[in-house]
Coordinates of C-alpha atoms and ligand atoms in Angstrom, one line a residue:
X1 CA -58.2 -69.0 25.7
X2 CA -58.1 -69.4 29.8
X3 CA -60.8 -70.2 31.9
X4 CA -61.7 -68.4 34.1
X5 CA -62.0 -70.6 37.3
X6 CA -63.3 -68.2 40.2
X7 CA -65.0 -65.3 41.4
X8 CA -63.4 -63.1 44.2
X9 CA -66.6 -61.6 46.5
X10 CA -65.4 -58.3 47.7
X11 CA -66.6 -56.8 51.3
X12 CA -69.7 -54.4 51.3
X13 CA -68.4 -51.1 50.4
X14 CA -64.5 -52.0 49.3
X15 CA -65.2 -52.1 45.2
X16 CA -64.8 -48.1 45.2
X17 CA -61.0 -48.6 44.5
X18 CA -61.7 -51.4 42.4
X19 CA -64.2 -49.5 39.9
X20 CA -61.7 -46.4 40.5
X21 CA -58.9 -48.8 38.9
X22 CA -56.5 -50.0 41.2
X23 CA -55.1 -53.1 40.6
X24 CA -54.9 -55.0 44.3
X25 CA -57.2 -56.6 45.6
X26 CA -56.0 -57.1 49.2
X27 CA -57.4 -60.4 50.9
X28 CA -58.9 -57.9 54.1
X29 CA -61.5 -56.2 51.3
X30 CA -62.5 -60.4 50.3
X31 CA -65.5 -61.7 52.0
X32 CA -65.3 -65.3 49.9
X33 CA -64.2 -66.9 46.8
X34 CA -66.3 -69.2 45.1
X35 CA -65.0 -71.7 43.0
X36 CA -61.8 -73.6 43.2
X37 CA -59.4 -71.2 41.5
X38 CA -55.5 -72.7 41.8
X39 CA -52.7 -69.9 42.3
X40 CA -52.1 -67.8 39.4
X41 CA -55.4 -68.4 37.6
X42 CA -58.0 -66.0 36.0
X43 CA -60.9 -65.1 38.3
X44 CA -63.6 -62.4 38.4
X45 CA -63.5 -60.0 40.9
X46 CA -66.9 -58.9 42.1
X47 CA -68.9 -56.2 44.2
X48 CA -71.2 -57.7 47.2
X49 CA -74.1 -58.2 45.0
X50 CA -71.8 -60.6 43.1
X51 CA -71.6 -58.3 39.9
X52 CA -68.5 -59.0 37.6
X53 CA -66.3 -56.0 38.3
X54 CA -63.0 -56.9 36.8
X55 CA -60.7 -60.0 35.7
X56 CA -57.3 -60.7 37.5
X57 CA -55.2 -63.5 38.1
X58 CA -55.4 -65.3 41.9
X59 CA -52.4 -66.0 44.3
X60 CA -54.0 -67.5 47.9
X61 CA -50.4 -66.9 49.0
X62 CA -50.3 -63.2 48.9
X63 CA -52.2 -60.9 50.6
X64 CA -52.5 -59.4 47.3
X65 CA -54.9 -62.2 46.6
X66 CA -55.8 -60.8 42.9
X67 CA -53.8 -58.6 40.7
X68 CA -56.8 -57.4 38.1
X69 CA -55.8 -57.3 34.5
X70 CA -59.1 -55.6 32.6
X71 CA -62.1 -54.0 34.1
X72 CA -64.0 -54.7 31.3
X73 CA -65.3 -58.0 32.0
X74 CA -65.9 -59.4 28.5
X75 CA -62.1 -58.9 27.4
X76 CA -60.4 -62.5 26.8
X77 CA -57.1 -62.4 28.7
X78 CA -55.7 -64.6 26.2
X79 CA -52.3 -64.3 24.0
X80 CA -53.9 -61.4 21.9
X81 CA -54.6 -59.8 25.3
X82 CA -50.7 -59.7 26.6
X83 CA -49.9 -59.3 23.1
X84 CA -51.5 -56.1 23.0
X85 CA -50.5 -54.5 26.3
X86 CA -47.1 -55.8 25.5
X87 CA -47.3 -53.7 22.7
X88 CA -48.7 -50.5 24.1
X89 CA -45.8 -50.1 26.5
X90 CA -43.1 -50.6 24.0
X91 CA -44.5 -48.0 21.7
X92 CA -44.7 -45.6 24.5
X93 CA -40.9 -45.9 24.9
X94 CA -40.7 -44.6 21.5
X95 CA -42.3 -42.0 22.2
X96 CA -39.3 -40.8 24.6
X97 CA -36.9 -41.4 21.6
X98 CA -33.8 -42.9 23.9
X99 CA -32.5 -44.5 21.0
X100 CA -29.5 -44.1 19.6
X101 CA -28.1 -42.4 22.3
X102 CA -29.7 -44.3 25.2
X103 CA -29.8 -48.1 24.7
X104 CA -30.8 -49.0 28.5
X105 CA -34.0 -48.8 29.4
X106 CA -37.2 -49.8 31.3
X107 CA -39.8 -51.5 28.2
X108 CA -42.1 -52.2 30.9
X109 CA -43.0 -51.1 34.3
X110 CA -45.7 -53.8 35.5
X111 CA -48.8 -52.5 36.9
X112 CA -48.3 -48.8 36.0
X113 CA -48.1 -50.0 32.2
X114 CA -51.3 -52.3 33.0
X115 CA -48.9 -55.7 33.2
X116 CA -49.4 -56.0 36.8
X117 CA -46.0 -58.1 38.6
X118 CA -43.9 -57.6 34.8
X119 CA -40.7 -55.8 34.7
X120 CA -38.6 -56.2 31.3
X121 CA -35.8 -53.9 30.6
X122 CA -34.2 -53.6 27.2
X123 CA -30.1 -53.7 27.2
X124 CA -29.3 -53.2 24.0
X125 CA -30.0 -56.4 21.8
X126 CA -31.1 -58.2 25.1
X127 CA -33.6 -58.2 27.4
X128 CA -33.8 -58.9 31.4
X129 CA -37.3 -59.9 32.6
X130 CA -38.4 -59.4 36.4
X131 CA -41.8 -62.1 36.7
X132 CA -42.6 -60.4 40.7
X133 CA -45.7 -62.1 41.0
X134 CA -47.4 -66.1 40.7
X135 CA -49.8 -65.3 38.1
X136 CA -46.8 -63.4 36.1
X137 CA -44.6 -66.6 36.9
X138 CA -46.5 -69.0 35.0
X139 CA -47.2 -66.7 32.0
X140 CA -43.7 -66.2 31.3
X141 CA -42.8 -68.1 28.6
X142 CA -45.7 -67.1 26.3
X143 CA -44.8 -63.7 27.5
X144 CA -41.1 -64.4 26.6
X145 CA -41.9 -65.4 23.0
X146 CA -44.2 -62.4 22.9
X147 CA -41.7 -60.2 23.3
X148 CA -39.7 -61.5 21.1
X149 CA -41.6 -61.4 18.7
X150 CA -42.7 -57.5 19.7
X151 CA -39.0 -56.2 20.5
X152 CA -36.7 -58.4 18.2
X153 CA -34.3 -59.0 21.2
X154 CA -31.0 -61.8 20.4
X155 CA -32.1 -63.0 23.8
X156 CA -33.9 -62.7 27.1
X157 CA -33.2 -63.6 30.3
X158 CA -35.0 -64.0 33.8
X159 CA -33.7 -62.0 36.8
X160 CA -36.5 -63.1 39.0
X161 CA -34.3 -63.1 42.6
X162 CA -36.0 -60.1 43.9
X163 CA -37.2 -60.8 47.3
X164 CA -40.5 -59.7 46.9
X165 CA -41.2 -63.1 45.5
X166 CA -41.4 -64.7 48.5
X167 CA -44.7 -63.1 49.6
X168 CA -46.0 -64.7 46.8
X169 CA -45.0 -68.1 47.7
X170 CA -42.2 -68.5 44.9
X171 CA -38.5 -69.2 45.3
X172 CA -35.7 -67.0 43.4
X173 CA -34.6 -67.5 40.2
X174 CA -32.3 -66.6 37.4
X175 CA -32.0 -67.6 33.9
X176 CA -32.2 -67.8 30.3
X177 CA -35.9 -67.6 29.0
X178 CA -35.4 -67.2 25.0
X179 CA -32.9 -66.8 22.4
X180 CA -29.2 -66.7 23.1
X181 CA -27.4 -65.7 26.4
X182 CA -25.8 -62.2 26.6
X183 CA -22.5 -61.9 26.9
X184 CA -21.4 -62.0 31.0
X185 CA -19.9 -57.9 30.0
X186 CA -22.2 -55.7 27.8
X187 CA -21.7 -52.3 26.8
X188 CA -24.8 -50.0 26.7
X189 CA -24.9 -46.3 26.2
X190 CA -26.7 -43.8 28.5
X191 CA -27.2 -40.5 26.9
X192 CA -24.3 -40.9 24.4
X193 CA -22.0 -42.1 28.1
X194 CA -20.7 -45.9 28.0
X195 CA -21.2 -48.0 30.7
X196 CA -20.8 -52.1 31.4
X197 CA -23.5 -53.8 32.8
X198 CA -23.7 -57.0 33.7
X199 CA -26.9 -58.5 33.4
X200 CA -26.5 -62.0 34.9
X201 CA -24.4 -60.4 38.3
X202 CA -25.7 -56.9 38.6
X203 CA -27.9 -55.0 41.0
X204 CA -31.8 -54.9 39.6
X205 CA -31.7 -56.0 35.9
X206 CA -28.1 -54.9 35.6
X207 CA -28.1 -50.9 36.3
X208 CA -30.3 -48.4 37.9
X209 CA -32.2 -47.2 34.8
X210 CA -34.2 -45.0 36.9
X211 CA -31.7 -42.4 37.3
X212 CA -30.9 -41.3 33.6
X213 CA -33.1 -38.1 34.1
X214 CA -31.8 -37.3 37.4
X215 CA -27.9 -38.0 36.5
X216 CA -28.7 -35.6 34.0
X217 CA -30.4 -33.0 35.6
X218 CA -28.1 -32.7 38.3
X219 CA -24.6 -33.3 36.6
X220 CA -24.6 -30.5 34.4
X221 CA -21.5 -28.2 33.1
X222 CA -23.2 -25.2 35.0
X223 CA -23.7 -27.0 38.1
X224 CA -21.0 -29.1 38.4
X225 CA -17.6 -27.6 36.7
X226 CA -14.3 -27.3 38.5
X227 CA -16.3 -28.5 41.2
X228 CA -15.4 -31.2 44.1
X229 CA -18.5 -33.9 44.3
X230 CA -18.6 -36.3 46.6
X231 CA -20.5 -39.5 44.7
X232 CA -22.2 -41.3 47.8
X233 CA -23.7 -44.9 46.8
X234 CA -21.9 -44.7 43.8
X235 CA -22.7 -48.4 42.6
X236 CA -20.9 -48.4 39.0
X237 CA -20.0 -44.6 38.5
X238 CA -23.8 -43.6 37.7
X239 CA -24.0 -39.6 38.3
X240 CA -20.0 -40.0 38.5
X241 CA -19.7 -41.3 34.9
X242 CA -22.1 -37.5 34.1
X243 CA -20.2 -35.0 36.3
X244 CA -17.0 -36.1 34.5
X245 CA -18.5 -35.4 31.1
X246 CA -19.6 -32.2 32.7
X247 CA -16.0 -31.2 33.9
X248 CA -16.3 -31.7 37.9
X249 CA -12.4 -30.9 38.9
X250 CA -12.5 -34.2 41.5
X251 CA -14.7 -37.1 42.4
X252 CA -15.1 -38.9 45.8
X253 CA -17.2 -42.3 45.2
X254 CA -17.6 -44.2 48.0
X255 CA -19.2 -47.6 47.7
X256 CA -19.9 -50.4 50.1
X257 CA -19.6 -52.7 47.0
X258 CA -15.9 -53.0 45.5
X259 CA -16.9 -54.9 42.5
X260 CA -19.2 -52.0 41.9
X261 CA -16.3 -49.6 42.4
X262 CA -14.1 -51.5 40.1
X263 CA -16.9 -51.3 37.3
X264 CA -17.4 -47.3 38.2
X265 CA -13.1 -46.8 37.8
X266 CA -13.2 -48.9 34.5
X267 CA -16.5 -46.9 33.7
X268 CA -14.2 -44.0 33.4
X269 CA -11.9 -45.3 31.3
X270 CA -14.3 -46.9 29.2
X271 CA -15.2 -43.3 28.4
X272 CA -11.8 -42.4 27.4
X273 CA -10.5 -40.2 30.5
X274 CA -7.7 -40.2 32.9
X275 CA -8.5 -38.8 36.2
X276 CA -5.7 -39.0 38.7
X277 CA -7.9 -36.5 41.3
X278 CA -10.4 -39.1 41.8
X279 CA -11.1 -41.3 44.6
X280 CA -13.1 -44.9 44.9
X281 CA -13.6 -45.4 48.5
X282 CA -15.0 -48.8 49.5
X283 CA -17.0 -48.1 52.8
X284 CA -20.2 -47.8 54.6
X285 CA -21.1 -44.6 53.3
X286 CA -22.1 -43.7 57.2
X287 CA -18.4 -44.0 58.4
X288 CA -16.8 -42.4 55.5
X289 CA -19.0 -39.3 56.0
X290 CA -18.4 -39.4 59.9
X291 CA -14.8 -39.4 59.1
X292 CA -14.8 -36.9 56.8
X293 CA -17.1 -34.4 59.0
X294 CA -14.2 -35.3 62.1
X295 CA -11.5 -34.2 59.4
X296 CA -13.0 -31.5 58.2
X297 CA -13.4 -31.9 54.8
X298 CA -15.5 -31.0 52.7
X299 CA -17.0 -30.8 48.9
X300 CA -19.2 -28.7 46.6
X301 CA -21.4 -31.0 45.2
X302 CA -22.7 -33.8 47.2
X303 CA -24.9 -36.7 45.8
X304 CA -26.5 -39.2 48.1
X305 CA -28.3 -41.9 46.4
X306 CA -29.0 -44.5 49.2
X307 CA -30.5 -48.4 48.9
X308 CA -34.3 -48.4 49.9
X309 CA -34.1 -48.4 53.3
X310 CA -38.3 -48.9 53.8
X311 CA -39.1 -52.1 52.8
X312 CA -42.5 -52.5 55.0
X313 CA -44.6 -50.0 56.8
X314 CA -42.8 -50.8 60.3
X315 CA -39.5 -49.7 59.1
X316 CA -40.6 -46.2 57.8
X317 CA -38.9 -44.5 60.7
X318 CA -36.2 -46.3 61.3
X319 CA -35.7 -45.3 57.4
X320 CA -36.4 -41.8 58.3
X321 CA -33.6 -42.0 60.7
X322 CA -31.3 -43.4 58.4
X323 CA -32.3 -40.4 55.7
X324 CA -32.1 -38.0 58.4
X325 CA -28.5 -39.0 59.7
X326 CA -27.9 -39.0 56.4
X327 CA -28.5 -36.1 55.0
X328 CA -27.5 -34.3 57.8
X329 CA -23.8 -35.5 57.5
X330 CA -24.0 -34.8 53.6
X331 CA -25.2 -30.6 54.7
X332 CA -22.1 -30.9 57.7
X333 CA -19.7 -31.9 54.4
X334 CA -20.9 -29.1 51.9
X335 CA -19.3 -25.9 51.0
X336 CA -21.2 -22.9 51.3
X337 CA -23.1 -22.1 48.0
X338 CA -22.8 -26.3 47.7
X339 CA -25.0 -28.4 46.0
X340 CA -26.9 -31.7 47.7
X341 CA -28.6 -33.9 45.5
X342 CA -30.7 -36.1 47.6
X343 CA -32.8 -39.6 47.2
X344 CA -35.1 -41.7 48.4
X345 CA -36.4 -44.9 46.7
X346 CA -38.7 -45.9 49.4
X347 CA -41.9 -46.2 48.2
X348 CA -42.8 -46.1 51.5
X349 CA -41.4 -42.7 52.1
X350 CA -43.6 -40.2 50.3
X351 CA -42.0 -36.9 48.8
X352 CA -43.9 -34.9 51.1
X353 CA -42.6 -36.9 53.8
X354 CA -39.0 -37.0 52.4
X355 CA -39.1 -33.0 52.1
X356 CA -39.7 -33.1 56.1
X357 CA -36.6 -35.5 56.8
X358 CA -34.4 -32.8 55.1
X359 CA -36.0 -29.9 57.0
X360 CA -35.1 -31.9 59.8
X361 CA -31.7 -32.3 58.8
X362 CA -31.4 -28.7 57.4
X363 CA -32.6 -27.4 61.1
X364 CA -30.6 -30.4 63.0
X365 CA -27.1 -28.5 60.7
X366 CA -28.1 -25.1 61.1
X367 CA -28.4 -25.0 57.3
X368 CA -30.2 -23.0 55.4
X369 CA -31.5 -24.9 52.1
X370 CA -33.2 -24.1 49.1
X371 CA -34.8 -26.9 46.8
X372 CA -33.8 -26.2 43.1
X373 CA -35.4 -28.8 41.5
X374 CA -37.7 -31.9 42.0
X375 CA -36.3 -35.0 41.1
X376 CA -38.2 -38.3 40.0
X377 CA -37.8 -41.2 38.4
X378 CA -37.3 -41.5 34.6
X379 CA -40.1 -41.1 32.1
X380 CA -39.7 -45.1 31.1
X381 CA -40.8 -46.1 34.9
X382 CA -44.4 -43.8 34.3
X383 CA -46.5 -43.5 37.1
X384 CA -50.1 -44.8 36.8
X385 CA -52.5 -42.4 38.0
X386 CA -54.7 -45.1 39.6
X387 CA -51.6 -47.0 41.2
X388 CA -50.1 -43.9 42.9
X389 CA -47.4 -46.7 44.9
X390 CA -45.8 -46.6 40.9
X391 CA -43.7 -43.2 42.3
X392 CA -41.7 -45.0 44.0
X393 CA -38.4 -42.7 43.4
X394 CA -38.4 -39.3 44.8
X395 CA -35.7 -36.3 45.2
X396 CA -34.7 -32.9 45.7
X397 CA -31.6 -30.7 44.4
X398 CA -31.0 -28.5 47.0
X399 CA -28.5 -25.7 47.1
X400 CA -27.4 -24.4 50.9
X401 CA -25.9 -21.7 52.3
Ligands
SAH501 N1 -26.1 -44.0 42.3 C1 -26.0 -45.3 41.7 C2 -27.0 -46.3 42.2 C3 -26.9 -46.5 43.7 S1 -27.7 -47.9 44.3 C4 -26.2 -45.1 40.2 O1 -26.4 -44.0 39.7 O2 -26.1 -46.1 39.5 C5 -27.2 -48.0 45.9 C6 -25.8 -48.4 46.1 O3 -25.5 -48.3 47.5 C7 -25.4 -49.8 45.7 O4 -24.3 -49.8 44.8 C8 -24.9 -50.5 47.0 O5 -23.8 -51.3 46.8 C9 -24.6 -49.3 47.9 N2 -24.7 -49.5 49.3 C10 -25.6 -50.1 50.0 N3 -25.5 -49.9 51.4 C11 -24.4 -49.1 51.5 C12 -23.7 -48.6 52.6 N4 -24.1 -48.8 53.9 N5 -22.6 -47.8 52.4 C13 -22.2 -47.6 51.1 N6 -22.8 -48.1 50.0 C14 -23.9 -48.9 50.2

């Protein structure tokens, strides 16, 4: 079992979150740690009386200076612990019952499935592992053989070159943690739809699991028939791969990424279709929509499904900018009666906030738009309640006219 080496004194007044279950304990809220605690051990995390609140593990490189693991302060954090919460998230994905025809998807979603700084998605008979944090970092490989042991994977491997590591004071890395190497090219399915990943070269863990749902929702027969969409941020074919399947006439995706756009075009034909009407175009998506609004063309369905562009609190407007622009070119693009399905993985952009960019945009086009649906991310990334920064991925289906 692990010591626990330290005691985290929290400011008069800041253990209300705490005792109300958020995980962070941000080093402003700290009044003084006694002990010695080294980065990534187990401390206690106390009010300013000094009573035991909560255990976490410590990083004095972060200004997330404790990530807590159980509020009740008796609970060992030993194998039997990770074993367990390892556990509890798996059998929630079987609740969703992806399987068969969905072999992509997130196993665990760090602190909103109570494994604060773990990521580990399942691709088929592998599995990629995300360690975001110190105290994550040096549990890995009893959380490696954990899983293996849980999930039954031929292999797992690290994709731990996410640059959120560096605030914790650790360097990017890749690798093989258990088992046997995938191969470079796997084939997963997404809702009965093929699609190669690669897990080793790929964006995130290999593909954006969070979109199933919202490729879904949005690319259906009804929708998106005979249609023209125009697939904006296409990466490898994503809600291109669906509106095929659900008979859209002609498909524009541009891409800034040309490997991506290669994978999207042999995504297709993976899938068993020919589509001589379609288009890759390799681009920033900012010119290609200018140039298209100066030639006057246009589409029915447009999809924009943009990078995060907020990564700290300072760049929330400029993001808003760049969603505003944005969306603005994709309403000066659509037919009347079109459809806009719009994103925004920003954390730091809240929906409510998001909803006001478009009205912008909407009032900036002299648009008049109707949200059809709300969009979030997949029911694999759950949001935790007492961690609302878990909805990270937020967006509307909107129909103008
Ligand atoms: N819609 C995709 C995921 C998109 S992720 C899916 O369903 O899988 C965002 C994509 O935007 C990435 O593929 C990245 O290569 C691309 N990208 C980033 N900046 C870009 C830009 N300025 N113009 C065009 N594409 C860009």
């Amino acid at each position: 079992m692990e010591p626990i080496n330290g005691k985290i004194i929290l400011k008069a007044g800041r253990e209300k979150p705490v005792r109300q279950r958020h995980p962070w304990i941000f080093s402003g809220a700290i009044t003084r740690v006694e002990g010695q605690p080294k980065p990534g051990d187990l401390v206690l995390v106390a009010d300013s009386h000094g009573r035991a609140l909560a255990t976490g593990y410590y990083n004095p490189h972060s200004q997330i200076r404790a990530r807590i693991l159980s509020w009740d302060v008796d609970e060992a954090i030993d194998a039997a612990f990770w074993q367990r919460h390892l556990a509890r998230a798996i059998a929630a994905r079987q609740l969703l019952a992806l399987e068969p025809h969905t072999t992509a998807y997130r196993l665990v979603n760090a602190e909103a499935d109570g494994l604060p700084g773990l990521v580990v998605d399942r691709y088929g008979s592998s599995l990629v592992m995300q360690c975001l944090t110190l105290g994550i970092d040096r549990r890995k490989m009893l959380l490696a053989e954990l899983l293996a042991d849980l999930a039954q994977p031929d292999g797992i491997i690290e994709r731990s070159d996410v640059d959120v590591r560096r605030k914790e004071g650790l360097p990017l890395t890749t690798g093989l943690l258990w088992g046997a190497n995938p191969p470079t090219t796997m084939e997963v399915l997404e809702n009965g739809l093929r699609f190669q990943v690669q897990l080793a070269a790929g964006h995130k863990t290999g593909f954006y699991l969070d979109q199933r749902e919202n490729r879904a929702a949005v690319c259906q027969p009804h929708l998106v028939a005979g249609k023209t969409v125009l697939n904006v941020f296409a990466y490898t074919g994503g809600f291109g791969i669906y509106a095929v399947a659900a008979g859209a006439a002609a498909i524009t995706h541009i891409d800034s990424s040309v490997e991506a756009l290669e994978q999207a075009e042999a995504n297709v034909a993976l899938n068993g279709w020919t589509r001589p009407l379609d288009e890759y175009i390799a681009g920033d998506a900012f010119e290609v929509l200018r140039y298209y609004r100066d030639g006057g063309q246009t589409f029915d369905v447009v999809i924009l499904d943009p990078p995060k562009f907020a990564h700290s609190q300072q760049d929330v407007e400029h993001a808003c900018r760049g969603y505003k622009d944005l969306n603005w070119l994709a309403l000066r693009l659509l037919n009347p009666g079109g459809l806009l399905a719009t994103f925004s993985c920003s954390g730091l952009v809240s929906a409510e906030l998001f909803q006001k960019v478009l009205f912008g945009a909407a009032v900036d086009a002299g648009r008049n738009v109707q949200i059809i649906r709300f969009l979030h991310q997949g029911a694999d990334h759950p949001v935790l309640l007492s961690f609302p920064e878990s909805a990270y991925l937020k967006g509307f289906l909107c129909r103008m006219w």
